Amino acid sequence: MSELPEASRVVVIGGGVAGCSVAYHLARLGWTDVVLLEQHALTEGTTWHSAGFVGQLRSTVSQTRMIMYSSGLYAELRDLTGLDPGWRGVGGLRLATTPERVEELRRQVSSATTYGLELDLLSPAETKDRLPLLNVGDVLAAGWLPGDGWLEPAQLAAALAAGATALGVRIVTGVRVTGVETAAGRVTAVVTSAGRIATEVVVDAAGAAAGHVGRLAGVDVPIVPIKHQYVITDAIPDAGSTVDIPTVRDPDRIVYFRGAPSPEGGLLVGGYVRDPSLWDDPDPLSAPRTLFEPDLGKFAESWGNARHRVPALAALGMDRVVHGPEAFTPDGEFLLGETAVAGFWVAAGFCVHGLAAAGGVGKVIAEWIVDGTPEWDVSTMDVRRFGAHAASRTWAATKALDGYSRYYDVVYPGQEWTAGRPLRRSPVWPRLATLDAALGEKAGWERANWFGVNAALAGDGVTAPRGWAGRSWSPAIAAEVAATATAAGLFDQSSFAKLDVRGPDALGLLQRLCANNVDRPVGTLTYTAMLNHRGGVEADLTVARLGEAHFRLVTSTASGVRDAAWIRRHAAAAGAGVTVDDVTSAHGCLCLWGPAARDILQPLTDAALSDVDFPFMRARRLTVGPVPVLAQRVTFVGELGWELYAPAEYTLTLWDLLMAAGAPLGLRPGGYRAIDAMRLEKGYRVWGSDLTTDTDPISAGLGPFVDRSKDFIGRDALPDAPDRVLRCLVLDDPATVCLGGEPVRVGGVPCGRVTSGGFGYRVGASIAYAYLPATTAVGTPVEVSVFDRWSPAVVRAEPLYDPKMLRVRA
């Protein structure tokens, strides 16, 4: 153990691959005053027993980028340190033994095209040629990824650590962190068994112990340690060395395997059990190289399936069992970013595949700390994506165990899971069951996807989209769109995140954060984006000016915590006199949209609702019956109407009033699937797909909502003439519906991917949006690969529905 410094610019806690990678990348960006602390020897927490698989294709483009970057990092480390990071680029096989899994593979082929990854679909015979050890009698197809492989965990960590040390990082082992000091809401020091280090930046990269370290700083980090095991088999007779055989994933049989360097000719075989077990220890990883007793009963299914897939294993035993803790999260995504305690960062929760992404994680966290935002969009991994309920260990464990048990299941878009539900319920909840609501969940909120009572209204001509797009679908969606277009729909959007920004400096702060001008008269509603310094969209929201120094921001359900943190961070940096209060739960939100909306609402209020008295993009306080309401004349479906915000205790009464008043005029309750279909027809963008932290509003077609005459964060990074722009595509076949992520080619050349797609019932078309070269003009024929089949489409002018905005402003 070397002597601790009294102060350091950054303290990284955890000497596994994540901590070593963060330290290395910080130093590479010029932050060399970094101390990495590990209570044992390097890698002796969770890294050392990792199975080491590197599968580059993931469910999101950012995770795929992170793993692709990691793979390219190894040669750099070897040149810098002279150490072999243990990379074996042997390629990988993904087997499919059911028609559903073949469909998944075909979708993955499309995804790989958008990521620039090579993925070939193999026949059973071709699969056998790749790995003669396999029994392919029940294999229907396989995916071959030549860029996949595996790593030696200790060697990778050693190379990262050596690289960090060469750049000036100090690594201290055998030192236990016992406390994290804070003052005025930010980190000030780390207390250890060997002394105190003053610092303003701490990175919690403690793996399965990250939750414990977080609690030292007063931060809830929803890490769930789960027991996971694999075995090293005896050597396969006459097989020779197996270290260079491809990695194999057999998800239908919940098993994976690869070659193992010891014993010579053996395999490493692992699997995901259906009844996983928690590791509930108040001080996890306090002992080095923690392992549990083998649980071969739970492993029996995976072991039996491995022997089926590799018949040579039938006569062999297990040389050893590795049963250790792995850090999982409630939604199976990484936990990255700065927490509510300023300066306390997290890089943990890697759900078994952290070794594959370690290089990318280090790059992302280092850029985030140094530059304020990373190059890639990691919003789905942002530690701030959870609400206060994530502090519940019971809830986090319930979600994580459920996710682990389904780790290898086919995941269909729109599929809903029931674990940990219901949790957050709007005031309208008592009415949902009586209307046969099909419920979905977002950020813990129960929300109606559609209402079963509407299904019979759709008529005989409505059919489900073909394939996966029709799996989570109901004719009620079409009926709800039709009702909204011909009469009115009532939508409960109480889950909208709502933030009150107040104070003498509120206007100045928001003018600096918002790309659009929010210095408008009281009662005005402004649509805007908040950008990072690269011009990427950090938030997409509406701002209502309710007073000279009072603004109500409405943002997406899952973005409230993150957006509030963004505003508070910049307020603190500027020393602004501003308070930011999350008032989401205090106010319900009912959206009344459709040509009959005014006729339904007007008899219930004394306020005049004409276009002159209550114009588009205005906000007014009024009463609806006895209910006090903040009414905002705005729409996300392209029809006349209002968002009606009422105190939570009044919201159910408001629902009943509107339903009773609207029933004679054809009002129907509507759900989120109808909203999404209608917003596609209007070209309304969605943050997280059409808009991300690495896309700018000009390229997204939102230039009219950017005021370049004022100074705001990201202004100077915006392009005058972007190279790529978001285009609206209409597929020739209305029954072929995009789900997002499909590659698009122009003139036979892949040049983009679908950001969002669906069916537009008012225009009778399959719609998709994709960023394409700016030279791709309206009318250009293109092709979209839906499940690895190229479907013709054409670029269309937008919006497809009501392009003159007559229905919205009528």
XYZ file of N, CA and C in Angstrom, residues 357-522:
498
model
N -18.174 -3.961 -21.820
C -18.365 -2.521 -22.037
C -17.423 -1.668 -21.215
N -16.466 -2.276 -20.517
C -15.634 -1.525 -19.572
C -14.930 -0.347 -20.226
N -14.387 -0.539 -21.403
C -13.706 0.563 -22.073
C -14.655 1.702 -22.382
N -15.829 1.378 -22.914
C -16.815 2.400 -23.217
C -17.325 3.114 -21.987
N -17.495 2.371 -20.888
C -17.931 2.991 -19.633
C -16.909 4.015 -19.168
N -15.631 3.651 -19.218
C -14.586 4.592 -18.812
C -14.581 5.840 -19.666
N -14.739 5.668 -20.970
C -14.775 6.805 -21.887
C -15.957 7.720 -21.576
N -17.135 7.150 -21.401
C -18.350 7.930 -21.156
C -18.247 8.714 -19.853
N -17.863 8.045 -18.775
C -17.791 8.718 -17.472
C -16.728 9.807 -17.484
N -15.577 9.518 -18.080
C -14.507 10.527 -18.119
C -14.944 11.761 -18.904
N -15.553 11.559 -20.063
C -16.033 12.703 -20.848
C -17.102 13.483 -20.093
N -17.962 12.774 -19.419
C -19.051 13.398 -18.669
C -18.490 14.297 -17.573
N -17.492 13.784 -16.846
C -16.887 14.551 -15.759
C -16.098 15.748 -16.295
N -15.329 15.519 -17.332
C -14.429 16.559 -17.841
C -15.161 17.592 -18.691
N -16.024 17.111 -19.593
C -16.656 17.997 -20.576
C -18.089 18.387 -20.232
N -18.691 17.717 -19.266
C -20.073 18.027 -18.901
C -21.100 17.164 -19.582
N -20.722 16.479 -20.661
C -21.637 15.561 -21.342
C -20.806 14.583 -22.167
N -21.221 13.340 -22.258
C -20.456 12.372 -23.051
C -20.789 12.473 -24.528
N -19.940 11.862 -25.340
C -20.153 11.898 -26.791
C -21.437 11.188 -27.185
N -21.739 10.066 -26.517
C -22.879 9.243 -26.898
C -24.048 9.461 -25.958
N -25.232 9.202 -26.462
C -26.445 9.309 -25.649
C -26.526 8.120 -24.693
N -26.407 8.389 -23.411
C -26.514 7.335 -22.404
C -27.663 7.628 -21.442
N -28.689 8.310 -21.927
C -29.802 8.679 -21.057
C -30.512 7.457 -20.490
N -30.560 6.343 -21.247
C -31.216 5.143 -20.724
C -30.406 4.491 -19.612
N -29.133 4.900 -19.458
C -28.279 4.361 -18.401
C -28.057 5.365 -17.274
N -28.628 6.557 -17.417
C -28.411 7.624 -16.443
C -28.951 7.202 -15.080
N -28.135 7.321 -14.056
C -28.535 6.908 -12.712
C -29.751 7.683 -12.226
N -30.018 8.844 -12.838
C -31.146 9.683 -12.418
C -32.454 9.297 -13.098
N -32.479 8.179 -13.817
C -33.714 7.810 -14.512
C -34.785 7.287 -13.560
N -34.403 6.917 -12.353
C -35.353 6.368 -11.392
C -35.890 7.452 -10.467
N -37.092 7.228 -9.969
C -37.671 8.116 -8.977
C -37.303 7.690 -7.574
N -37.975 8.313 -6.596
C -37.665 8.046 -5.198
C -37.903 6.589 -4.822
N -38.775 5.908 -5.548
C -39.087 4.515 -5.205
C -37.880 3.592 -5.375
N -36.877 4.015 -6.154
C -35.699 3.165 -6.347
C -34.887 3.011 -5.069
N -35.166 3.847 -4.065
C -34.480 3.699 -2.777
C -34.961 2.466 -2.031
N -36.077 1.902 -2.444
C -36.611 0.694 -1.809
C -35.832 -0.525 -2.272
N -35.158 -1.179 -1.367
C -34.415 -2.379 -1.747
C -35.369 -3.492 -2.166
N -36.554 -3.525 -1.546
C -37.528 -4.546 -1.900
C -37.982 -4.375 -3.342
N -38.315 -3.129 -3.719
C -38.751 -2.888 -5.089
C -37.622 -3.190 -6.069
N -36.431 -2.688 -5.785
C -35.300 -2.901 -6.691
C -35.017 -4.387 -6.866
N -35.060 -5.139 -5.763
C -34.788 -6.572 -5.836
C -35.865 -7.302 -6.632
N -37.117 -6.933 -6.423
C -38.215 -7.564 -7.161
C -38.042 -7.386 -8.659
N -37.718 -6.155 -9.074
C -37.536 -5.884 -10.493
C -36.295 -6.589 -11.051
N -35.198 -6.547 -10.289
C -33.950 -7.133 -10.781
C -34.053 -8.653 -10.904
N -34.659 -9.298 -9.921
C -34.819 -10.753 -9.971
C -35.699 -11.164 -11.149
N -36.749 -10.386 -11.391
C -37.625 -10.679 -12.523
C -36.860 -10.525 -13.835
N -36.090 -9.455 -13.953
C -35.320 -9.245 -15.169
C -34.288 -10.340 -15.395
N -33.616 -10.768 -14.323
C -32.630 -11.841 -14.445
C -33.300 -13.127 -14.928
N -34.463 -13.450 -14.366
C -35.141 -14.701 -14.721
C -35.566 -14.726 -16.186
N -35.701 -13.553 -16.796
C -36.115 -13.454 -18.202
C -34.964 -13.018 -19.098
N -33.752 -13.114 -18.619
C -32.597 -12.520 -19.302
C -32.471 -12.975 -20.748
N -32.771 -14.225 -21.011
C -32.613 -14.767 -22.361
C -33.942 -14.897 -23.107
N -35.022 -14.369 -22.564
C -36.304 -14.453 -23.256
C -36.324 -13.527 -24.471
N -37.120 -13.884 -25.461
C -37.375 -12.968 -26.568
C -38.157 -11.780 -26.012
N -37.691 -10.578 -26.277
C -38.355 -9.368 -25.788
C -39.043 -8.688 -26.967
N -40.359 -8.635 -26.880
C -41.135 -8.015 -27.946
C -41.406 -6.553 -27.615
N -41.236 -5.660 -28.583
C -41.560 -4.250 -28.325
C -43.000 -4.099 -27.847
N -43.170 -3.282 -26.822
C -44.500 -3.082 -26.268
C -44.906 -4.096 -25.233
N -44.067 -5.098 -24.994
C -44.394 -6.113 -24.007
C -44.304 -5.512 -22.608
N -45.249 -5.867 -21.756
C -45.305 -5.322 -20.405
C -45.054 -6.424 -19.382
N -44.320 -6.074 -18.315
C -44.029 -7.013 -17.241
C -44.754 -6.557 -15.974
N -45.022 -7.479 -15.073
C -45.871 -7.177 -13.919
C -45.115 -7.049 -12.602
N -43.847 -7.415 -12.566
C -43.101 -7.381 -11.300
C -43.036 -5.962 -10.741
N -43.239 -5.839 -9.434
C -43.141 -4.541 -8.775
C -44.282 -3.598 -9.101
N -45.383 -4.107 -9.617
C -46.521 -3.282 -10.005
C -47.778 -3.763 -9.280
N -48.759 -2.842 -9.156
C -48.723 -1.414 -9.467
C -47.968 -0.626 -8.409
N -47.408 0.502 -8.838
C -46.644 1.333 -7.914
C -47.208 2.757 -7.875
N -47.064 3.469 -8.958
C -47.556 4.860 -9.006
C -48.857 4.875 -9.818
N -49.913 5.388 -9.213
C -51.227 5.372 -9.858
C -51.827 6.769 -9.877
N -52.369 7.137 -11.008
C -52.975 8.456 -11.126
C -54.314 8.467 -10.391
N -54.869 9.653 -10.149
C -56.174 9.726 -9.492
C -57.289 9.042 -10.279
N -57.081 8.821 -11.579
C -58.116 8.202 -12.412
C -58.106 6.674 -12.290
N -57.171 6.139 -11.558
C -57.016 4.695 -11.420
C -58.335 3.956 -11.166
N -59.237 4.436 -10.289
C -60.475 3.672 -10.034
C -61.333 3.453 -11.277
N -61.203 4.282 -12.298
C -62.026 4.131 -13.488
C -61.413 3.186 -14.526
N -60.131 2.891 -14.405
C -59.453 2.143 -15.455
C -59.977 0.718 -15.594
N -60.195 0.042 -14.469
C -60.663 -1.342 -14.538
C -62.055 -1.426 -15.155
N -62.921 -0.469 -14.851
C -64.282 -0.506 -15.389
C -64.300 -0.289 -16.890
N -63.235 0.307 -17.427
C -63.129 0.557 -18.864
C -62.230 -0.464 -19.555
N -61.842 -1.535 -18.806
C -61.015 -2.604 -19.356
C -59.716 -2.056 -19.945
N -59.026 -1.257 -19.149
C -57.777 -0.658 -19.616
C -56.676 -1.701 -19.715
N -55.952 -1.688 -20.833
C -54.727 -2.477 -20.980
C -53.592 -1.601 -20.472
N -53.014 -2.000 -19.365
C -52.084 -1.122 -18.656
C -50.639 -1.359 -19.070
N -49.925 -0.261 -19.198
C -48.485 -0.291 -19.363
C -47.843 0.438 -18.199
N -46.518 0.396 -18.151
C -45.800 1.037 -17.031
C -44.647 1.851 -17.579
N -44.489 3.047 -17.019
C -43.337 3.876 -17.355
C -42.936 4.657 -16.125
N -41.660 4.555 -15.761
C -41.127 5.236 -14.583
C -41.966 4.936 -13.348
N -42.509 3.722 -13.282
C -43.315 3.308 -12.132
C -44.780 3.655 -12.243
N -45.159 4.469 -13.226
C -46.556 4.897 -13.398
C -47.348 3.844 -14.164
N -48.556 3.567 -13.678
C -49.505 2.756 -14.428
C -50.233 3.658 -15.417
N -50.223 3.261 -16.694
C -50.814 4.105 -17.737
C -51.598 3.210 -18.707
N -52.714 3.726 -19.190
C -53.542 2.967 -20.124
C -52.938 2.999 -21.516
N -52.615 1.826 -22.059
C -52.187 1.751 -23.457
C -53.387 1.870 -24.392
N -54.485 1.238 -24.015
C -55.761 1.374 -24.722
C -56.860 0.895 -23.783
N -58.102 1.109 -24.189
C -59.250 0.701 -23.389
C -60.043 -0.360 -24.149
N -60.172 -1.534 -23.528
C -60.851 -2.644 -24.183
C -62.286 -2.344 -24.578
N -62.951 -1.437 -23.849
C -64.348 -1.128 -24.174
C -64.470 -0.470 -25.543
N -63.378 0.025 -26.083
C -63.425 0.686 -27.389
C -63.227 -0.270 -28.557
N -62.791 -1.504 -28.275
C -62.399 -2.416 -29.355
C -63.551 -2.678 -30.327
N -64.769 -2.840 -29.811
C -65.897 -3.180 -30.670
C -66.282 -2.034 -31.601
N -65.790 -0.823 -31.304
C -66.144 0.340 -32.128
C -65.287 0.458 -33.378
N -64.262 -0.365 -33.478
C -63.298 -0.211 -34.572
C -63.853 -0.660 -35.920
N -64.802 -1.587 -35.921
C -65.340 -2.090 -37.180
C -64.536 -3.256 -37.717
N -65.044 -3.868 -38.762
C -64.432 -5.088 -39.303
C -63.216 -4.808 -40.176
N -63.043 -3.572 -40.630
C -61.965 -3.290 -41.568
C -60.608 -3.074 -40.935
N -60.535 -3.069 -39.599
C -59.277 -2.814 -38.905
C -58.577 -4.132 -38.618
N -57.370 -4.272 -39.087
C -56.602 -5.493 -38.857
C -55.289 -5.160 -38.164
N -54.755 -6.137 -37.483
C -53.501 -5.944 -36.758
C -52.337 -5.813 -37.719
N -51.338 -5.011 -37.380
C -50.120 -4.973 -38.200
C -49.481 -6.353 -38.267
N -48.726 -6.594 -39.295
C -48.081 -7.882 -39.482
C -46.921 -8.062 -38.503
N -46.717 -9.291 -38.036
C -45.534 -9.637 -37.257
C -45.520 -9.063 -35.847
N -44.322 -8.723 -35.392
C -44.158 -8.274 -34.014
C -44.969 -7.027 -33.701
N -45.158 -6.154 -34.671
C -45.904 -4.920 -34.420
C -47.343 -5.208 -34.027
N -47.841 -6.404 -34.372
C -49.213 -6.754 -34.032
C -49.354 -7.588 -32.782
N -48.248 -7.863 -32.091
C -48.325 -8.720 -30.904
C -48.941 -7.987 -29.716
N -48.586 -6.748 -29.537
C -49.141 -5.950 -28.442
C -50.008 -4.863 -29.068
N -51.224 -5.245 -29.418
C -52.068 -4.383 -30.241
C -53.526 -4.716 -29.968
N -54.403 -3.762 -30.249
C -55.849 -3.966 -30.120
C -56.557 -3.073 -31.124
N -57.685 -3.525 -31.669
C -58.469 -2.633 -32.534
C -58.969 -1.405 -31.790
N -58.911 -1.449 -30.446
C -59.308 -0.276 -29.667
C -58.446 0.936 -30.015
N -57.188 0.708 -30.401
C -56.304 1.826 -30.754
C -56.885 2.588 -31.942
N -57.300 1.843 -32.963
C -57.888 2.484 -34.141
C -59.174 3.219 -33.771
N -59.978 2.627 -32.889
C -61.229 3.259 -32.482
C -60.974 4.546 -31.713
N -59.951 4.559 -30.889
C -59.640 5.758 -30.108
C -59.121 6.883 -31.002
N -58.349 6.532 -32.020
C -57.908 7.540 -32.981
C -59.110 8.095 -33.737
N -60.003 7.212 -34.180
C -61.173 7.658 -34.940
C -62.050 8.571 -34.091
N -62.244 8.227 -32.828
C -63.068 9.064 -31.952
C -62.431 10.435 -31.766
N -61.116 10.467 -31.612
C -60.420 11.745 -31.417
C -60.502 12.606 -32.670
N -60.475 11.987 -33.829
C -60.515 12.740 -35.086
C -61.917 13.229 -35.437
N -62.955 12.477 -35.024
C -64.321 12.837 -35.407
C -65.094 13.517 -34.287
N -64.713 13.254 -33.028
C -65.421 13.849 -31.879
C -64.397 14.325 -30.864
N -64.008 13.450 -29.956
C -62.987 13.822 -28.966
C -62.504 12.586 -28.235
N -61.286 12.673 -27.756
C -60.704 11.649 -26.898
C -60.262 12.277 -25.590
N -60.369 11.522 -24.510
C -59.917 11.985 -23.199
C -58.771 11.086 -22.754
N -57.628 11.694 -22.523
C -56.400 10.956 -22.233
C -55.867 11.370 -20.871
N -55.604 10.393 -20.033
C -55.012 10.658 -18.716
C -53.498 10.674 -18.866
N -52.911 11.865 -18.763
C -51.458 11.986 -18.832
C -50.908 12.585 -17.533
N -51.480 12.121 -16.446
C -51.039 12.608 -15.131
C -49.594 12.265 -14.844
N -49.046 11.280 -15.571
C -47.651 10.895 -15.337
C -46.661 11.899 -15.920
N -47.126 12.852 -16.736
C -46.223 13.916 -17.189
C -45.407 14.439 -16.003
N -44.106 14.611 -16.183
C -43.277 15.228 -15.143
C -43.476 16.737 -15.195
N -43.677 17.334 -14.019
C -43.983 18.762 -13.942
C -43.015 19.416 -12.961
N -42.357 20.475 -13.413
C -41.351 21.158 -12.611
C -41.712 22.629 -12.503
N -41.737 23.145 -11.286
C -41.944 24.572 -11.070
C -40.592 25.243 -10.857
N -40.271 26.194 -11.716
C -39.025 26.955 -11.608
C -39.408 28.382 -11.223
N -38.932 28.813 -10.053
C -39.301 30.129 -9.535
C -38.066 30.868 -9.039
N -38.225 32.168 -8.913
C -37.184 32.976 -8.301
C -36.799 34.160 -9.168
N -36.091 35.124 -8.580
C -35.730 36.340 -9.323
C -34.852 36.074 -10.539
N -34.120 34.958 -10.534
C -33.236 34.660 -11.671
C -33.807 33.568 -12.573
N -35.081 33.202 -12.353
C -35.665 32.093 -13.115
C -35.666 32.378 -14.610
N -36.078 33.569 -15.008
C -36.130 33.889 -16.427
C -34.744 33.850 -17.053
N -33.771 34.481 -16.410
C -32.422 34.501 -16.958
C -31.844 33.107 -17.104
N -32.094 32.242 -16.097
C -31.587 30.874 -16.161
C -32.236 30.120 -17.313
N -33.556 30.205 -17.428
C -34.238 29.468 -18.480
C -33.886 30.009 -19.865
N -33.658 31.292 -19.978
C -33.220 31.831 -21.265
C -31.859 31.259 -21.660
N -31.020 31.030 -20.679
C -29.703 30.452 -20.934
C -29.799 28.958 -21.260
N -30.779 28.258 -20.678
C -30.896 26.814 -20.866
C -31.734 26.445 -22.078
N -32.713 27.267 -22.428
C -33.677 26.921 -23.472
C -33.251 27.475 -24.830
N -33.404 26.652 -25.866
C -33.054 27.094 -27.213
C -34.079 28.071 -27.775
N -35.316 27.996 -27.295
C -36.345 28.917 -27.746
C -36.461 30.071 -26.750
N -37.116 31.122 -27.169
C -37.290 32.301 -26.313
C -38.463 32.080 -25.361
N -38.200 32.087 -24.062
C -39.279 31.921 -23.083
C -39.634 33.244 -22.410
N -39.012 34.331 -22.849
C -39.336 35.649 -22.302
C -40.560 36.194 -23.035
N -41.681 35.612 -22.711
C -42.949 35.960 -23.334
C -43.930 36.378 -22.250
N -45.049 36.957 -22.615
C -46.005 37.433 -21.596
C -46.512 36.308 -20.705
N -46.890 36.652 -19.493
C -47.505 35.692 -18.583
C -48.727 35.087 -19.272
